[in-house]
Short mmCIF file of C-alpha atoms (C1' of nucleotides) in Angstrom, two decimals:
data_model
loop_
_atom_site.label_atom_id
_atom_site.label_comp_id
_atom_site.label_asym_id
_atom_site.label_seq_id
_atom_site.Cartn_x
_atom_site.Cartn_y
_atom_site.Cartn_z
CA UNK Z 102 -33.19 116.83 -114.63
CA UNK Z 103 -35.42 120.00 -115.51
CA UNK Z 104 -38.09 120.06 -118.47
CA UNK Z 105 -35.69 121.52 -120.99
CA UNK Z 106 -33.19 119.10 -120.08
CA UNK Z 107 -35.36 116.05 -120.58
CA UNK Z 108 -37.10 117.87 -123.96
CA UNK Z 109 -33.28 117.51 -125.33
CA UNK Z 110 -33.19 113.59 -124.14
CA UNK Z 111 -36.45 113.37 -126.29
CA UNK Z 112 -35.33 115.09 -129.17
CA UNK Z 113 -32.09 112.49 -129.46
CA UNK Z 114 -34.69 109.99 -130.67
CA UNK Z 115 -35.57 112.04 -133.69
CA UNK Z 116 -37.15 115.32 -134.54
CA UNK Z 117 -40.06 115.86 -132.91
CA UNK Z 118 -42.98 118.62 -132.09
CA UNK Z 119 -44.10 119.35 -128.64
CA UNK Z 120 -46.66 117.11 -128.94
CA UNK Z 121 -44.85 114.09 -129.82
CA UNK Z 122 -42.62 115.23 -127.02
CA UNK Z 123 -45.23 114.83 -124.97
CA UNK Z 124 -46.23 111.00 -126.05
CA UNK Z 125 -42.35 110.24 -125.46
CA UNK Z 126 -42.97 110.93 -121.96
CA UNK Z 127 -46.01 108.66 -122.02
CA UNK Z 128 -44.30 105.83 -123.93
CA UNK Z 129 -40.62 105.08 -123.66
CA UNK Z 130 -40.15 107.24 -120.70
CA UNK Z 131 -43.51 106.97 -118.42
CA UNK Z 132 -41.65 104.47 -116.12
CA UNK Z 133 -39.45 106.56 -114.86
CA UNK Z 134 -39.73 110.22 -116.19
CA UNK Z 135 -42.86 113.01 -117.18
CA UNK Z 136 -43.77 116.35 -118.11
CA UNK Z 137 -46.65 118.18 -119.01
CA UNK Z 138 -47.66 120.46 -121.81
CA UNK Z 139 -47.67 123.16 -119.62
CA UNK Z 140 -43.70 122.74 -119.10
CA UNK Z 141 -42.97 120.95 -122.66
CA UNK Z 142 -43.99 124.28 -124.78
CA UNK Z 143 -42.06 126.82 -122.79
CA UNK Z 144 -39.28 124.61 -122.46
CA UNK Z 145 -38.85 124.29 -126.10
CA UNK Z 146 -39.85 127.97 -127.25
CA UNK Z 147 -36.67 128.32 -124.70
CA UNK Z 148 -34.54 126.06 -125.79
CA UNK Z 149 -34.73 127.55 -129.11
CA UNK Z 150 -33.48 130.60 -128.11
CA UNK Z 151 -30.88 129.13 -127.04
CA UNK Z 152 -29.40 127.81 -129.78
CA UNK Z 153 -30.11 124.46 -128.62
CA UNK Z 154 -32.58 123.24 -130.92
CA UNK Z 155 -33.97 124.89 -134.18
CA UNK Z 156 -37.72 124.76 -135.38
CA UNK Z 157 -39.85 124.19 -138.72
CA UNK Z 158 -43.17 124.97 -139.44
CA UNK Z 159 -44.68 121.26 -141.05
CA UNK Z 160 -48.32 121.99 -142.82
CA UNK Z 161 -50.17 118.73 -142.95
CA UNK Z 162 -53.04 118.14 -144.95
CA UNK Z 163 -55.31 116.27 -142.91
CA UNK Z 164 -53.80 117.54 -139.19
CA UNK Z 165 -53.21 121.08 -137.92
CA UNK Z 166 -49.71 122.50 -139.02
CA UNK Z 167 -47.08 121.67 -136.31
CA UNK Z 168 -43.74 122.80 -135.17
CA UNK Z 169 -40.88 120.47 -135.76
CA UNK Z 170 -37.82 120.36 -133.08
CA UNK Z 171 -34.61 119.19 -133.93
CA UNK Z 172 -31.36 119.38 -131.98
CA UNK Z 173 -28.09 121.49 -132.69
CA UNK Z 174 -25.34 120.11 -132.12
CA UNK Z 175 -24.95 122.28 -128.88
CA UNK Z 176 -28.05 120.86 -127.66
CA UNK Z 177 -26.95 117.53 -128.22
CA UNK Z 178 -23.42 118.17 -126.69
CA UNK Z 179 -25.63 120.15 -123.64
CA UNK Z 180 -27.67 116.30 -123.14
CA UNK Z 181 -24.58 115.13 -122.55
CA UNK Z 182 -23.14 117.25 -120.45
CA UNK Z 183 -26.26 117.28 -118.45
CA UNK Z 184 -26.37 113.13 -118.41
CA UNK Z 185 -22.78 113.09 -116.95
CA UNK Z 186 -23.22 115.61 -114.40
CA UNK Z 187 -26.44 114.10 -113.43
CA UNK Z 188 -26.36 112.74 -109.63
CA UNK Z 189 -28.55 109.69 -110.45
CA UNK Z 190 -31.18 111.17 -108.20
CA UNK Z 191 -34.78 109.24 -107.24
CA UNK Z 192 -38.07 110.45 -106.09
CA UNK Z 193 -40.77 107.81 -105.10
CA UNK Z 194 -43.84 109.08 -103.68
CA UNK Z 195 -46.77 106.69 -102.61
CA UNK Z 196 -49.87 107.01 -101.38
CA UNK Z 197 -50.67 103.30 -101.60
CA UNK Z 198 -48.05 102.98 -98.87
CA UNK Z 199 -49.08 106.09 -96.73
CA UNK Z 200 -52.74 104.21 -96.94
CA UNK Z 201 -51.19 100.74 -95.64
CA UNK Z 202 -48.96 102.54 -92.72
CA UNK Z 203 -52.65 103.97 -91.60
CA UNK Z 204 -54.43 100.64 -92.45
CA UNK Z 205 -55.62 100.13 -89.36
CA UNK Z 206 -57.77 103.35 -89.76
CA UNK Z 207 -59.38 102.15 -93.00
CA UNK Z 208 -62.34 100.19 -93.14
CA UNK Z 209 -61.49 96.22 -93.73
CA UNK Z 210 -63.75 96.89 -97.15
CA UNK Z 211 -61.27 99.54 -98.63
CA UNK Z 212 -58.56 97.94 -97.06
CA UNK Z 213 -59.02 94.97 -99.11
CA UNK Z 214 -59.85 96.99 -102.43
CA UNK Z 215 -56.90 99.14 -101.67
CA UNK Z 216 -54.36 95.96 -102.02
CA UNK Z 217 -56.81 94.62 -105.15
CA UNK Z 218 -56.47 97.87 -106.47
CA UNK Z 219 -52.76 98.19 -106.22
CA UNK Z 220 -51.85 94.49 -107.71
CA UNK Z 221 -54.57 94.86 -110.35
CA UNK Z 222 -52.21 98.43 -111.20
CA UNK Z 223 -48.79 96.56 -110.66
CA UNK Z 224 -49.97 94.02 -113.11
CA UNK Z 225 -50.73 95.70 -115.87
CA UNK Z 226 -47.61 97.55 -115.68
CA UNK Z 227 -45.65 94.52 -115.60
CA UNK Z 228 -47.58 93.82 -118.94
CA UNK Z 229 -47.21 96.93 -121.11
CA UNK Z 230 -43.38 96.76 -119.96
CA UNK Z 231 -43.22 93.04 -121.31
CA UNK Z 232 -45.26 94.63 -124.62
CA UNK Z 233 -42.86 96.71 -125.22
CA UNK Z 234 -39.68 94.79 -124.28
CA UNK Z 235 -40.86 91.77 -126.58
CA UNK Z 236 -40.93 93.92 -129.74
CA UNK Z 237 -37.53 94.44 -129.32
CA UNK Z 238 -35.25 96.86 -131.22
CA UNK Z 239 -34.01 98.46 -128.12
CA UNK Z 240 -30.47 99.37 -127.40
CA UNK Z 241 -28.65 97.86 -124.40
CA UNK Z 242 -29.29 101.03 -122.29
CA UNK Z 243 -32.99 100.54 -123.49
CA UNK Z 244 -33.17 97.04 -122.61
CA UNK Z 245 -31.90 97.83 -118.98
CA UNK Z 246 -34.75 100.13 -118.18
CA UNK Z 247 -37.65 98.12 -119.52
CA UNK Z 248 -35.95 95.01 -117.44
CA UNK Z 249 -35.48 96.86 -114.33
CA UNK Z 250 -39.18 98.61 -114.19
CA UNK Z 251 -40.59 95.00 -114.99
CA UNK Z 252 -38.05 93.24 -111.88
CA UNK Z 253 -39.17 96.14 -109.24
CA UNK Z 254 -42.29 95.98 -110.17
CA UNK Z 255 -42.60 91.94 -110.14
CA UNK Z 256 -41.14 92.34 -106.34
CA UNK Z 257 -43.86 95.09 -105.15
CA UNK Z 258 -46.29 92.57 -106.55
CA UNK Z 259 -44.78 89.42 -104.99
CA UNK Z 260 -44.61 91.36 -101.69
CA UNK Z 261 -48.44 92.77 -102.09
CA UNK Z 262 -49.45 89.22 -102.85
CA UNK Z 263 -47.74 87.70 -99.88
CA UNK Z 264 -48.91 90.63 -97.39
CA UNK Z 265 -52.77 90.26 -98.35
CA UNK Z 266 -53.62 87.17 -95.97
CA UNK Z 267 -51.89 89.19 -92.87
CA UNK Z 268 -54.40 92.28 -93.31
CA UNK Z 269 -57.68 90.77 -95.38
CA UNK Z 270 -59.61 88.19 -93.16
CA UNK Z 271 -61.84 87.11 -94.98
CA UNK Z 272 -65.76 86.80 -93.52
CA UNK Z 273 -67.72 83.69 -93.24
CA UNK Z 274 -70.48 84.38 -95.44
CA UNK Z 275 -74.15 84.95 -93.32
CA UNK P 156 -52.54 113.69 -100.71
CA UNK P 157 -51.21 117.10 -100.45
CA UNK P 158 -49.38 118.49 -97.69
CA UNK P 159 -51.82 119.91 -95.36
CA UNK P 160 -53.57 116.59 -95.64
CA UNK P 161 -50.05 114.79 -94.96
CA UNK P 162 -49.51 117.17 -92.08
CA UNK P 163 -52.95 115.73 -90.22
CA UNK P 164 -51.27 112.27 -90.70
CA UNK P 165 -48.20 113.00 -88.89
CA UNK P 166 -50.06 114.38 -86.26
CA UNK P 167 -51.73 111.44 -85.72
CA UNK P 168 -48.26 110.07 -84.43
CA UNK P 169 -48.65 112.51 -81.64
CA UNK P 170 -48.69 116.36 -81.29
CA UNK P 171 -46.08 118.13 -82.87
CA UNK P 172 -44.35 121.33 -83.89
CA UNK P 173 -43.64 121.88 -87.66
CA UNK P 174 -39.99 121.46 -87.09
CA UNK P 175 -40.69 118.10 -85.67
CA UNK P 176 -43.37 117.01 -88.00
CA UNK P 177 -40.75 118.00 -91.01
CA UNK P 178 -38.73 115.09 -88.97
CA UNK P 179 -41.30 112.34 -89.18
CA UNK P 180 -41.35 113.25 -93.19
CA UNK P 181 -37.47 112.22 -92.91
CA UNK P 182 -38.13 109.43 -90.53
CA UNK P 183 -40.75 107.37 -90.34
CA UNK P 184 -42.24 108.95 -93.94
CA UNK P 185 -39.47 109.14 -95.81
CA UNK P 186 -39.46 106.28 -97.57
CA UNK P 187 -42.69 107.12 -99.51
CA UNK P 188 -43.60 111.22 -98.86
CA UNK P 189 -41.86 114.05 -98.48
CA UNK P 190 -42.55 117.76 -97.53
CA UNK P 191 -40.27 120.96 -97.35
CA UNK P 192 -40.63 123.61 -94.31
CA UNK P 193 -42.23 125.90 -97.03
CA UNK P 194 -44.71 123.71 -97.61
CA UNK P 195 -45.14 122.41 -93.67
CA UNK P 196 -45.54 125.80 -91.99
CA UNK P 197 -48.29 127.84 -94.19
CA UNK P 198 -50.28 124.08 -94.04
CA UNK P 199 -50.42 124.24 -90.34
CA UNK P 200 -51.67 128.12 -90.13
CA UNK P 201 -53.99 126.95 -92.49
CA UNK P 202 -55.25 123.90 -90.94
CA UNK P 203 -55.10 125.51 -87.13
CA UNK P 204 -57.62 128.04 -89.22
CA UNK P 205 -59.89 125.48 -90.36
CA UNK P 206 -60.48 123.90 -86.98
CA UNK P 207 -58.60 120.54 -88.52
CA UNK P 208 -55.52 121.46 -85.50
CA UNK P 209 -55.03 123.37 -82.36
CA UNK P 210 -51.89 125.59 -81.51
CA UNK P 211 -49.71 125.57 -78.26
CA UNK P 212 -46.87 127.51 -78.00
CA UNK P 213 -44.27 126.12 -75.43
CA UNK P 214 -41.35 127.80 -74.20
CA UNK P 215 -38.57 125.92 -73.97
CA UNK P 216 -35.62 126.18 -71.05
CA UNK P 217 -32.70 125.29 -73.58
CA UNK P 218 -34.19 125.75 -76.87
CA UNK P 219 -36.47 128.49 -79.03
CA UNK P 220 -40.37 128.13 -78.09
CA UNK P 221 -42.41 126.19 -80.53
CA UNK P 222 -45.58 125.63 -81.47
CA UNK P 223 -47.02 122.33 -81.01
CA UNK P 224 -50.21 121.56 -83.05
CA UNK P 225 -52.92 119.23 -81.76
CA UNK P 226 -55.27 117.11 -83.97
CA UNK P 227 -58.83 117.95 -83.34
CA UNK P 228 -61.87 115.48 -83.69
CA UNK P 229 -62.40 117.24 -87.00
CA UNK P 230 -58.94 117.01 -87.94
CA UNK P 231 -58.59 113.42 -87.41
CA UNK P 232 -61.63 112.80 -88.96
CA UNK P 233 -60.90 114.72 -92.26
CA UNK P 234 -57.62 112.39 -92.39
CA UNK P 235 -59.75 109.47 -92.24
CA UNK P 236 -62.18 110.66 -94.87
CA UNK P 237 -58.81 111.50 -97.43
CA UNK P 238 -57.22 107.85 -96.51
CA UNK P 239 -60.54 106.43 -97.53
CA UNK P 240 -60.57 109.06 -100.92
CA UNK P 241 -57.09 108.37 -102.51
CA UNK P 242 -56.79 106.88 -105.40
CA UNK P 243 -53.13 104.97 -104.22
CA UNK P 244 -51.58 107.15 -106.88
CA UNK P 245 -47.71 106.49 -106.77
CA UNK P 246 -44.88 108.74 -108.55
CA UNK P 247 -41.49 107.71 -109.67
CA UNK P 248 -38.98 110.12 -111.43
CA UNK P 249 -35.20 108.68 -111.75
CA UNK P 250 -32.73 110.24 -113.40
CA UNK P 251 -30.56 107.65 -112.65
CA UNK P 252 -32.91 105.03 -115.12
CA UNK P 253 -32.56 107.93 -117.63
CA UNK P 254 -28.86 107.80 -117.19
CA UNK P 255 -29.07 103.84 -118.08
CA UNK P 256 -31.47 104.65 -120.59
CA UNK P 257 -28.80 106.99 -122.69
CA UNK P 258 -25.91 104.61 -120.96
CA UNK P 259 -24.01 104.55 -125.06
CA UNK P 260 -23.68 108.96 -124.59
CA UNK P 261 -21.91 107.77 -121.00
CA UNK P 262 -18.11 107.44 -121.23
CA UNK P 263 -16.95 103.89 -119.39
CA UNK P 264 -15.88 105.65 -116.43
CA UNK P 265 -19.04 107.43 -116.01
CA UNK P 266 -21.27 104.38 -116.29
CA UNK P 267 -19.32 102.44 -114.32
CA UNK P 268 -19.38 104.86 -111.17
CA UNK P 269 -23.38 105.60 -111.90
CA UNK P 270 -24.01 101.90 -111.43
CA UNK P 271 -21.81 101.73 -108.76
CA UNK P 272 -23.21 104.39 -107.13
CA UNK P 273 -26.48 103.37 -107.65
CA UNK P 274 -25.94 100.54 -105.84
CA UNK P 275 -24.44 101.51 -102.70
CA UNK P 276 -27.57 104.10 -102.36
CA UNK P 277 -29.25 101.22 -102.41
CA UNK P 278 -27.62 99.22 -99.63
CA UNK P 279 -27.60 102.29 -97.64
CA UNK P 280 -31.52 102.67 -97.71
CA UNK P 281 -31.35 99.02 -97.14
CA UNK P 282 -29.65 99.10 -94.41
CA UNK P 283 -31.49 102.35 -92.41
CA UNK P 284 -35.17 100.74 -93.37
CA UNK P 285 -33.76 97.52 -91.57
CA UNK P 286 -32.62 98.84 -88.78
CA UNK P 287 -35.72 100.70 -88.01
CA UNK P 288 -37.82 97.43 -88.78
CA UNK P 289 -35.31 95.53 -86.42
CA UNK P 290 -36.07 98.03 -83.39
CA UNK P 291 -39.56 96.75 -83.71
CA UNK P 292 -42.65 98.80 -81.82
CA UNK P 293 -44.60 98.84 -85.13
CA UNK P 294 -48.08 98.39 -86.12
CA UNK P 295 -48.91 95.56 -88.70
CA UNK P 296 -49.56 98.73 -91.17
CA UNK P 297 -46.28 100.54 -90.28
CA UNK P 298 -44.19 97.20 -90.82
CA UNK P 299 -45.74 96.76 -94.50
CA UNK P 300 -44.74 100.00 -95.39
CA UNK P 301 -40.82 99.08 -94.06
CA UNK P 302 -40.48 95.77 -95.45
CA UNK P 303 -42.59 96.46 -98.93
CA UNK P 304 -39.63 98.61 -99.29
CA UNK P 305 -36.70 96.63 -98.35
CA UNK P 306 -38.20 93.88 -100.46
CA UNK P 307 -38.20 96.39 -103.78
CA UNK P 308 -35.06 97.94 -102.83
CA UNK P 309 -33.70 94.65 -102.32
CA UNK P 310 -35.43 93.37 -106.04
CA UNK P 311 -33.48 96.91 -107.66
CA UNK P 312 -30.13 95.66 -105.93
CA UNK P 313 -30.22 92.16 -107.29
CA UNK P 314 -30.80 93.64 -110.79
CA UNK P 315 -28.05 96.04 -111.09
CA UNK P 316 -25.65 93.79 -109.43
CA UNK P 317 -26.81 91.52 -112.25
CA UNK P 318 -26.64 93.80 -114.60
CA UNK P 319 -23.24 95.30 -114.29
CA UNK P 320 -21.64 92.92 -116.36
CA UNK P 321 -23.56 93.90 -119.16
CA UNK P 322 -22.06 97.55 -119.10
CA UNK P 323 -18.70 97.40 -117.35
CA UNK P 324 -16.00 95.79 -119.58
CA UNK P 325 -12.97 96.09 -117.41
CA UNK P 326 -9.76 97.47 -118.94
CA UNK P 327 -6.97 94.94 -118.31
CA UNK P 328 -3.93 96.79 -116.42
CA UNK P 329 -1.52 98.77 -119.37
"C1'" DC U 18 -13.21 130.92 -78.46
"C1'" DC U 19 -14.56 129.49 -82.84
"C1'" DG U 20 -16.99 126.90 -86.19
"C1'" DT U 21 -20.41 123.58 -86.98
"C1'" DA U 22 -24.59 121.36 -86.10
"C1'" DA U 23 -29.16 121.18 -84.24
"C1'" DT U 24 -33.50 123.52 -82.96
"C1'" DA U 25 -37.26 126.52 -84.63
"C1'" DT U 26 -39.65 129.44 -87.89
"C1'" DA U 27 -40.32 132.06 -92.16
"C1'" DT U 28 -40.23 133.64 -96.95
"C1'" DC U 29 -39.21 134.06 -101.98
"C1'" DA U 30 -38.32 133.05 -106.82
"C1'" DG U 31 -39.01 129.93 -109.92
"C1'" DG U 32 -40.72 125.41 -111.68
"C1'" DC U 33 -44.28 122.26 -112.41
"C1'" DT U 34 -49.00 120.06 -112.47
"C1'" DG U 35 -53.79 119.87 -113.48
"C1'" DA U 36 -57.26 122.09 -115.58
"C1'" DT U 37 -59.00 124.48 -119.12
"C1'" DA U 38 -59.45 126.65 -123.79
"C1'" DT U 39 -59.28 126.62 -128.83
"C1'" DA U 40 -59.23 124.74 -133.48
"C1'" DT U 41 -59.15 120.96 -136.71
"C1'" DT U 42 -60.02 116.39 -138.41
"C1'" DA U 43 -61.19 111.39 -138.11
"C1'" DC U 44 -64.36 107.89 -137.05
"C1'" DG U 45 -68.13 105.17 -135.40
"C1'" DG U 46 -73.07 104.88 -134.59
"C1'" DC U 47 -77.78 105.86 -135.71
"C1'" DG Y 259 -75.85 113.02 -143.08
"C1'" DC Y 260 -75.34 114.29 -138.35
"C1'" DC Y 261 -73.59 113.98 -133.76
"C1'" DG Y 262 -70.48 112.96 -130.18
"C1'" DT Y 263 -66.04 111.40 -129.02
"C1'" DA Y 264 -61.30 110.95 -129.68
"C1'" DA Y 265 -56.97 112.34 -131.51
"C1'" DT Y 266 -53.88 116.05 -133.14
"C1'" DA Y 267 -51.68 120.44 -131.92
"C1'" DT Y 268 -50.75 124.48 -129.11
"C1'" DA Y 269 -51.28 127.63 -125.22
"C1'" DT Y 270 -52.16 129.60 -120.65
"C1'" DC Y 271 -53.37 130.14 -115.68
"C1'" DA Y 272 -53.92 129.46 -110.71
"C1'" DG Y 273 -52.03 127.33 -107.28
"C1'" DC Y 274 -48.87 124.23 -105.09
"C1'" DC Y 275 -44.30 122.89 -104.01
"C1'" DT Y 276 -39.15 122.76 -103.82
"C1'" DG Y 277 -34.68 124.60 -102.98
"C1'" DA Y 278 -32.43 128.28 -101.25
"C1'" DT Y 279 -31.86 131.59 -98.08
"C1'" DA Y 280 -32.40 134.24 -93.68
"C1'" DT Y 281 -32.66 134.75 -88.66
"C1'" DA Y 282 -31.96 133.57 -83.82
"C1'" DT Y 283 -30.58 130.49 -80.15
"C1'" DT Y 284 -28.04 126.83 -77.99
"C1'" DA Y 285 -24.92 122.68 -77.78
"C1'" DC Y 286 -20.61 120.62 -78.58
"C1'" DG Y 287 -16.00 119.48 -80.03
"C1'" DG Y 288 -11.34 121.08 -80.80
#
DNA sequence: CCGTAATATATCAGGCTGATATATTACGGC
DNA sequence: GCCGTAATATATCAGCCTGATATATTACGG
C-alpha cells in the first residue's frame, strides 16, 4: 500500500489533520506500517482532489489553525477496495542481522553491545505492545496485530537470548 | 546501510559482477536486505571511483562479458568501519498485518484466503531458509542470521495457525 | 523453429525518507 | 519574567531507491 492509500486507512479511525495522521503512524500502526510528513501532506492535498476525502479549516485558540480530513464515502469504499486487492505483501530489512552474518569481522566489544543493544530494543517493544494491548478497547482485527507483533517479537528475543553464550565469551577479569 | 555500502559486503563473499552480486541479495541476503539493479550498478561505478573496488571485465565463451568488481584494502576496510557504525536499525512494513488490522471491512472469503495465504508464505520461507541451513558450510555468524529467522518465521506460523479460529467461522454445507 | 528463461547491463519516472524551515504556544527552571 | 525546549501544525527539497522497461545474447524444451 502507497501513502494515500494508508492516509485513507487512518482516516477510518476518525477525522483527522495531517498531523494526527502522522501520530497514527507512530501509535497504532508503528509496528507494522509508516510515513512521513513529507508523503502524508501531498498525499492528502491529493486525495482531496479526488473526491476521496473533503477538508475543514479548524481555528484553535491556543494551537495553530489546522486542516481537518474526513473521508467520502468513495474514499472509504476506495480503502476497501484497496484492502481486498491487497497481496498481503512484507518487507523486513535488518541491519542487526547483516551485522551478526559479518560478526566475525566486528570487534568481540561491539559484538557483545550489538546483541545488548538489540534485546534491550526487542524488549521495550514487547512492552509498549503489552501497554497498549492491556488498555483494551480494541477490535478483534486490533487485537490480532498487537498479539502477533508482541509473539514475533518474544521469539527474536528468545532466540537473541539463547544465541549470546555461542558468540560473547566472556573474559576473565586481569 | 545503504546500497553501495551493502554492495562492499557482498563482495566480501568473493568478487563479483553486479548481476551476480544482485543474486547474493536474493540468496544468501534475502532474508534481511534487498537491492534492485538500479540501485546495484550506479553503486559499483561509484565505488570502483572511490578506490573502495576494482573493475575486470571478462569475456565470456557462452555468455555476455561482465564486469567483475574486486574489494580493495580500502574497500574492505570502509565495510568494516560501517559494520562497526550502524545503529542495528530494522524496518518492517506489512500490509498483510494491516489487512488483519481492518479484518471487519474483509468479506469471509477474503480473510479466510489472506490468512491462508499468509501462512503458506510462511512455510515456504520456512522451508528455503532450512534447506540452505541444512547444506551447512556456514560461519557461526551466517547460521544466526538463518536460524534467527526460521525461529521468528516459525513464532509468526504458530500464531496465525492459532489464530485462525478466531476469524474463520466455517459455513456448514447448504 | 519458437517461446521462455537465464545472463548481463542500463535507465527512467515516480515515490519516499530524512533533513530542514517556519510559526505558534506551552511549560519548566532559574 | 525570561529562556530554552518541546509540542503543534504545515511545507519543501535533495537524494536515494524501487519497479518497470529496454537491449542483446545464449540455452533449453517442445
Amino acid at each position: 500500500m502507497n501513502t494515500p492509500e494508508l492516509c485513507l486507512g487512518a482516516l477510518l479511525c476518525g477525522d483527522a489533520s495531517g498531523y494526527e495522521i502522522k501520530q497514527r503512524f507512530e501509535t497504532i500502526f508503528s509496528h507494522f506500517q509508516k510515513a512521513s510528513f513529507a508523503a502524508i501532506y501531498p498525499a492528502l492535498t491529493r486525495l482531496e482532489a479526488d473526491g476521496l476525502v473533503t477538508a475543514r479549516v479548524e481555528t484553535q485558540q491556543k494551537r495553530p489553525a489546522k486542516t481537518i480530513y474526513s473521508l467520502t464515502e468513495a474514499g472509504r469504499q476506495r480503502f476497501i477496495d484497496a484492502l481486498h486487492e491487497s497481496q498481503g505483501d512484507e518487507i523486513f530489512r535488518s541491519d542487526f542481522v547483516l551485522q551478526m552474518f559479518f560478526a566475525e569481522l566486528l570487534d568481540a566489544d561491539k559484538l557483545a553491545e550489538t546483541l545488548e543493544r538489540h534485546e534491550q530494543r526487542l524488549r521495550e517493544t514487547i512492552a509498549r505492545l503489552e501497554a497498549v494491548r492491556d488498555q483494551g478497547g480494541h477490535s478483534p482485527g486490533q487485537r490480532f496485530t498487537l498479539d502477533y507483533g508482541i509473539a514475533v517479537k518474544r521469539a527474536s528475543l528468545a532466540f537473541v537470548e539463547q544465541s549470546k553464550a555461542t558468540f560473547i565469551h566472556e573474559e576473565p577479569e586481569p
